GROMACS .gro file of C-alpha atoms in nm:
model
  269
    1UNK     CA    1   0.004   0.001   0.015
    2UNK     CA    2   0.319   0.207  -0.015
    3UNK     CA    3   0.292   0.571  -0.240
    4UNK     CA    4   0.607   0.632  -0.475
    5UNK     CA    5   0.815   1.025  -0.416
    6UNK     CA    6   1.066   1.116  -0.628
    7UNK     CA    7   1.305   1.396  -0.593
    8UNK     CA    8   1.632   1.409  -0.783
    9UNK     CA    9   1.812   1.402  -0.532
   10UNK     CA   10   1.729   1.449  -0.134
   11UNK     CA   11   1.567   1.751  -0.128
   12UNK     CA   12   1.242   1.521  -0.162
   13UNK     CA   13   1.291   1.435   0.187
   14UNK     CA   14   1.176   1.684   0.374
   15UNK     CA   15   0.904   1.618   0.188
   16UNK     CA   16   0.881   1.279   0.280
   17UNK     CA   17   0.929   1.365   0.660
   18UNK     CA   18   0.649   1.574   0.678
   19UNK     CA   19   0.415   1.300   0.493
   20UNK     CA   20   0.572   0.989   0.682
   21UNK     CA   21   0.479   1.215   1.000
   22UNK     CA   22   0.103   1.302   0.892
   23UNK     CA   23   0.095   0.942   0.713
   24UNK     CA   24   0.210   0.702   0.971
   25UNK     CA   25   0.052   0.416   0.867
   26UNK     CA   26   0.142   0.512   0.481
   27UNK     CA   27   0.498   0.298   0.353
   28UNK     CA   28   0.648   0.580   0.113
   29UNK     CA   29   0.880   0.458  -0.198
   30UNK     CA   30   1.151   0.677  -0.242
   31UNK     CA   31   1.340   0.700  -0.548
   32UNK     CA   32   1.630   0.995  -0.539
   33UNK     CA   33   1.751   1.033  -0.860
   34UNK     CA   34   2.125   1.108  -0.783
   35UNK     CA   35   2.303   1.016  -0.995
   36UNK     CA   36   2.200   1.276  -1.227
   37UNK     CA   37   2.162   1.536  -1.005
   38UNK     CA   38   2.102   1.838  -0.989
   39UNK     CA   39   1.800   1.904  -1.207
   40UNK     CA   40   1.800   2.250  -1.210
   41UNK     CA   41   2.013   2.304  -1.466
   42UNK     CA   42   1.941   2.056  -1.731
   43UNK     CA   43   1.696   2.158  -1.988
   44UNK     CA   44   1.318   2.094  -2.021
   45UNK     CA   45   1.327   1.797  -2.217
   46UNK     CA   46   1.645   1.613  -2.076
   47UNK     CA   47   1.492   1.647  -1.686
   48UNK     CA   48   1.096   1.484  -1.902
   49UNK     CA   49   1.279   1.226  -1.980
   50UNK     CA   50   1.404   1.126  -1.607
   51UNK     CA   51   1.098   1.217  -1.449
   52UNK     CA   52   0.904   1.003  -1.648
   53UNK     CA   53   1.199   0.672  -1.626
   54UNK     CA   54   1.115   0.750  -1.215
   55UNK     CA   55   0.800   0.743  -1.253
   56UNK     CA   56   0.757   0.477  -1.445
   57UNK     CA   57   0.994   0.348  -1.264
   58UNK     CA   58   0.751   0.303  -0.920
   59UNK     CA   59   0.517   0.284  -1.103
   60UNK     CA   60   0.619  -0.066  -1.253
   61UNK     CA   61   0.707  -0.146  -0.880
   62UNK     CA   62   0.403  -0.145  -0.664
   63UNK     CA   63   0.268   0.269  -0.647
   64UNK     CA   64   0.026   0.389  -0.837
   65UNK     CA   65  -0.014   0.709  -0.632
   66UNK     CA   66   0.389   0.898  -0.719
   67UNK     CA   67   0.415   1.227  -0.563
   68UNK     CA   68   0.662   1.461  -0.726
   69UNK     CA   69   0.891   1.607  -0.432
   70UNK     CA   70   1.061   1.773  -0.684
   71UNK     CA   71   1.003   2.147  -0.837
   72UNK     CA   72   1.185   2.116  -1.179
   73UNK     CA   73   1.046   1.748  -1.221
   74UNK     CA   74   0.711   1.988  -1.145
   75UNK     CA   75   0.793   2.244  -1.366
   76UNK     CA   76   0.968   2.061  -1.665
   77UNK     CA   77   0.753   1.707  -1.677
   78UNK     CA   78   0.507   1.673  -1.451
   79UNK     CA   79   0.198   1.904  -1.754
   80UNK     CA   80   0.406   1.662  -1.990
   81UNK     CA   81   0.363   1.328  -1.888
   82UNK     CA   82   0.027   1.421  -1.824
   83UNK     CA   83  -0.044   1.536  -2.115
   84UNK     CA   84   0.133   1.218  -2.301
   85UNK     CA   85  -0.148   0.998  -2.055
   86UNK     CA   86  -0.090   0.868  -1.817
   87UNK     CA   87  -0.190   0.454  -1.741
   88UNK     CA   88  -0.552   0.368  -1.598
   89UNK     CA   89  -0.510   0.308  -1.262
   90UNK     CA   90  -0.210   0.540  -1.159
   91UNK     CA   91  -0.141   0.909  -1.067
   92UNK     CA   92   0.148   1.186  -1.087
   93UNK     CA   93   0.108   1.480  -0.852
   94UNK     CA   94   0.359   1.764  -0.856
   95UNK     CA   95   0.373   2.007  -0.497
   96UNK     CA   96   0.275   2.358  -0.692
   97UNK     CA   97   0.005   2.307  -0.620
   98UNK     CA   98  -0.079   2.299  -0.235
   99UNK     CA   99   0.168   2.587  -0.249
  100UNK     CA  100  -0.055   2.807  -0.452
  101UNK     CA  101  -0.362   2.636  -0.288
  102UNK     CA  102  -0.185   2.814   0.060
  103UNK     CA  103  -0.030   3.129  -0.086
  104UNK     CA  104  -0.380   3.240  -0.326
  105UNK     CA  105  -0.638   3.106  -0.018
  106UNK     CA  106  -0.844   2.909  -0.277
  107UNK     CA  107  -0.865   2.501  -0.348
  108UNK     CA  108  -0.744   2.364  -0.683
  109UNK     CA  109  -1.083   2.300  -0.757
  110UNK     CA  110  -1.217   2.654  -0.734
  111UNK     CA  111  -1.276   2.725  -1.122
  112UNK     CA  112  -1.376   3.027  -1.047
  113UNK     CA  113  -1.201   3.355  -1.250
  114UNK     CA  114  -0.834   3.499  -1.101
  115UNK     CA  115  -0.920   3.752  -0.869
  116UNK     CA  116  -0.713   3.979  -0.613
  117UNK     CA  117  -0.531   3.790  -0.369
  118UNK     CA  118  -0.429   3.969  -0.061
  119UNK     CA  119  -0.061   3.943  -0.075
  120UNK     CA  120   0.057   4.111  -0.416
  121UNK     CA  121   0.453   4.076  -0.376
  122UNK     CA  122   0.624   3.703  -0.353
  123UNK     CA  123   0.964   3.700  -0.470
  124UNK     CA  124   1.032   3.221  -0.577
  125UNK     CA  125   1.384   3.128  -0.516
  126UNK     CA  126   1.373   2.817  -0.761
  127UNK     CA  127   1.654   2.647  -0.936
  128UNK     CA  128   1.741   2.792  -1.302
  129UNK     CA  129   1.553   2.545  -1.444
  130UNK     CA  130   1.238   2.599  -1.228
  131UNK     CA  131   1.248   3.007  -1.337
  132UNK     CA  132   1.309   2.915  -1.661
  133UNK     CA  133   1.009   2.696  -1.686
  134UNK     CA  134   0.762   3.022  -1.554
  135UNK     CA  135   0.563   2.671  -1.484
  136UNK     CA  136   0.436   2.884  -1.111
  137UNK     CA  137   0.371   3.241  -1.213
  138UNK     CA  138   0.172   3.020  -1.550
  139UNK     CA  139  -0.031   2.780  -1.245
  140UNK     CA  140  -0.068   3.128  -1.014
  141UNK     CA  141  -0.282   3.348  -1.302
  142UNK     CA  142  -0.486   3.060  -1.296
  143UNK     CA  143  -0.633   3.205  -1.013
  144UNK     CA  144  -0.467   3.452  -0.908
  145UNK     CA  145  -0.452   3.879  -1.048
  146UNK     CA  146  -0.201   4.144  -0.936
  147UNK     CA  147  -0.010   3.995  -0.795
  148UNK     CA  148   0.386   4.091  -0.841
  149UNK     CA  149   0.622   3.753  -0.903
  150UNK     CA  150   0.975   3.818  -0.938
  151UNK     CA  151   1.162   3.560  -0.925
  152UNK     CA  152   1.561   3.477  -0.798
  153UNK     CA  153   1.695   3.120  -0.961
  154UNK     CA  154   1.953   2.947  -0.656
  155UNK     CA  155   2.236   2.864  -0.886
  156UNK     CA  156   2.494   2.660  -0.643
  157UNK     CA  157   2.217   2.599  -0.315
  158UNK     CA  158   2.150   2.228  -0.418
  159UNK     CA  159   2.473   2.146  -0.515
  160UNK     CA  160   2.628   2.233  -0.179
  161UNK     CA  161   2.303   1.978   0.039
  162UNK     CA  162   2.390   1.736  -0.152
  163UNK     CA  163   2.780   1.800  -0.089
  164UNK     CA  164   2.660   1.827   0.316
  165UNK     CA  165   2.786   2.172   0.287
  166UNK     CA  166   2.529   2.367   0.515
  167UNK     CA  167   2.753   2.698   0.541
  168UNK     CA  168   2.851   2.723   0.182
  169UNK     CA  169   2.394   2.714   0.139
  170UNK     CA  170   2.378   2.952   0.370
  171UNK     CA  171   2.609   3.150   0.200
  172UNK     CA  172   2.421   3.139  -0.131
  173UNK     CA  173   2.126   3.189   0.036
  174UNK     CA  174   2.195   3.535   0.157
  175UNK     CA  175   2.384   3.615  -0.154
  176UNK     CA  176   2.054   3.511  -0.409
  177UNK     CA  177   1.818   3.738  -0.094
  178UNK     CA  178   2.068   4.032  -0.162
  179UNK     CA  179   1.990   3.952  -0.512
  180UNK     CA  180   1.593   3.969  -0.501
  181UNK     CA  181   1.581   4.265  -0.283
  182UNK     CA  182   1.784   4.467  -0.562
  183UNK     CA  183   1.479   4.434  -0.791
  184UNK     CA  184   1.203   4.358  -0.511
  185UNK     CA  185   1.361   4.562  -0.137
  186UNK     CA  186   0.979   4.508  -0.017
  187UNK     CA  187   0.847   4.146  -0.052
  188UNK     CA  188   0.540   4.061   0.181
  189UNK     CA  189   0.588   3.683   0.134
  190UNK     CA  190   0.875   3.410  -0.016
  191UNK     CA  191   0.797   3.090  -0.187
  192UNK     CA  192   1.085   2.826  -0.148
  193UNK     CA  193   1.024   2.701  -0.506
  194UNK     CA  194   1.283   2.393  -0.421
  195UNK     CA  195   1.198   2.143  -0.191
  196UNK     CA  196   1.563   2.140  -0.111
  197UNK     CA  197   1.572   2.457   0.010
  198UNK     CA  198   1.331   2.361   0.374
  199UNK     CA  199   1.703   2.227   0.546
  200UNK     CA  200   1.760   2.622   0.497
  201UNK     CA  201   1.458   2.791   0.548
  202UNK     CA  202   1.604   2.982   0.876
  203UNK     CA  203   1.838   3.149   0.644
  204UNK     CA  204   1.591   3.246   0.416
  205UNK     CA  205   1.364   3.317   0.706
  206UNK     CA  206   1.701   3.571   0.854
  207UNK     CA  207   1.791   3.764   0.490
  208UNK     CA  208   1.467   3.815   0.445
  209UNK     CA  209   1.315   3.958   0.762
  210UNK     CA  210   1.089   3.855   1.012
  211UNK     CA  211   0.868   4.045   0.805
  212UNK     CA  212   0.826   3.811   0.490
  213UNK     CA  213   0.572   3.575   0.566
  214UNK     CA  214   0.776   3.287   0.429
  215UNK     CA  215   0.567   2.897   0.248
  216UNK     CA  216   0.755   2.596   0.237
  217UNK     CA  217   0.610   2.345   0.045
  218UNK     CA  218   0.624   2.021   0.325
  219UNK     CA  219   0.365   2.072   0.489
  220UNK     CA  220   0.140   2.200   0.274
  221UNK     CA  221   0.261   1.870   0.082
  222UNK     CA  222   0.142   1.645   0.337
  223UNK     CA  223  -0.124   1.823   0.448
  224UNK     CA  224  -0.257   1.840   0.097
  225UNK     CA  225  -0.165   1.416   0.094
  226UNK     CA  226  -0.370   1.315   0.384
  227UNK     CA  227  -0.617   1.544   0.202
  228UNK     CA  228  -0.632   1.326  -0.177
  229UNK     CA  229  -0.639   1.003   0.031
  230UNK     CA  230  -0.880   1.018   0.235
  231UNK     CA  231  -1.093   1.126  -0.134
  232UNK     CA  232  -0.950   0.792  -0.273
  233UNK     CA  233  -0.795   0.537  -0.103
  234UNK     CA  234  -0.783   0.304  -0.409
  235UNK     CA  235  -0.453   0.510  -0.470
  236UNK     CA  236  -0.227   0.361  -0.215
  237UNK     CA  237  -0.020   0.078  -0.427
  238UNK     CA  238   0.107  -0.269  -0.350
  239UNK     CA  239   0.435  -0.208  -0.307
  240UNK     CA  240   0.672  -0.256  -0.012
  241UNK     CA  241   0.821   0.107   0.085
  242UNK     CA  242   1.164   0.171   0.161
  243UNK     CA  243   1.409   0.345  -0.063
  244UNK     CA  244   1.621   0.354  -0.377
  245UNK     CA  245   1.892   0.577  -0.564
  246UNK     CA  246   2.097   0.596  -0.927
  247UNK     CA  247   2.373   0.719  -0.693
  248UNK     CA  248   2.596   0.476  -0.441
  249UNK     CA  249   2.343   0.369  -0.235
  250UNK     CA  250   2.662   0.448   0.029
  251UNK     CA  251   2.665   0.802   0.007
  252UNK     CA  252   2.326   0.873  -0.021
  253UNK     CA  253   2.259   0.724   0.236
  254UNK     CA  254   2.533   0.923   0.505
  255UNK     CA  255   2.390   1.209   0.310
  256UNK     CA  256   2.016   1.142   0.405
  257UNK     CA  257   2.151   1.034   0.753
  258UNK     CA  258   2.304   1.343   0.771
  259UNK     CA  259   1.983   1.567   0.687
  260UNK     CA  260   1.696   1.389   0.888
  261UNK     CA  261   1.886   1.298   1.165
  262UNK     CA  262   1.791   0.913   1.195
  263UNK     CA  263   1.918   0.565   0.974
  264UNK     CA  264   1.817   0.570   0.604
  265UNK     CA  265   1.979   0.316   0.433
  266UNK     CA  266   1.886   0.334   0.029
  267UNK     CA  267   1.986   0.044  -0.186
  268UNK     CA  268   2.018   0.048  -0.583
  269UNK     CA  269   1.752   0.085  -0.857
   0.00000   0.00000   0.00000
């Protein structure tokens, strides 16, 4: 009865941790495409192909429902996968939806015309590929008007996190926030548009200031998934839980254990 969670590397562990706490009776199969990480510097066609291959593996191994716990994959691959056709009885969901629901304070199924929302000036921190896709702005425009979104591509942050160099990652966060503030001096809200970034949420908040509301995805995705499974209990697959990676299982296990502060053991895909 497992649910698949896919990420290009270890950032999706922030989502896994939140959903496992929210749904302790559901086993999760986590797939880290560590051999091809980071995705944020790749072209859209490449990201789509890697994402499709990983999701297909999870489907074939008993996960009827797969969560793309990767904003880059959601931005560059999700819509295309859905347009290409999803096998009968399978589903793939991205991480943008819960975030936009929270920002606009309206449910995804609300198909009324776009309207004004409380937050007017939003800073988006994301990978270069997510920023290039403009997927967040596109989805937001379906539901809200008058929102000024300033995007900052945060080059190097994911690499530093994956390498375990959090001192460098925090320094890069401060640099990227400074660059964003030169373009938008007073954002009202900030979107951490990569599932690696919650590991650095305190650094983002400190650099932005206490007056900026920081939206992080892990808890939002967990709440959304709990609601989805309550409405679609048949989407619990029959595969086992666990952790798999396309990279070096020992190295990835060590990094994952460091991030989550509990023992994590990956096996090879």
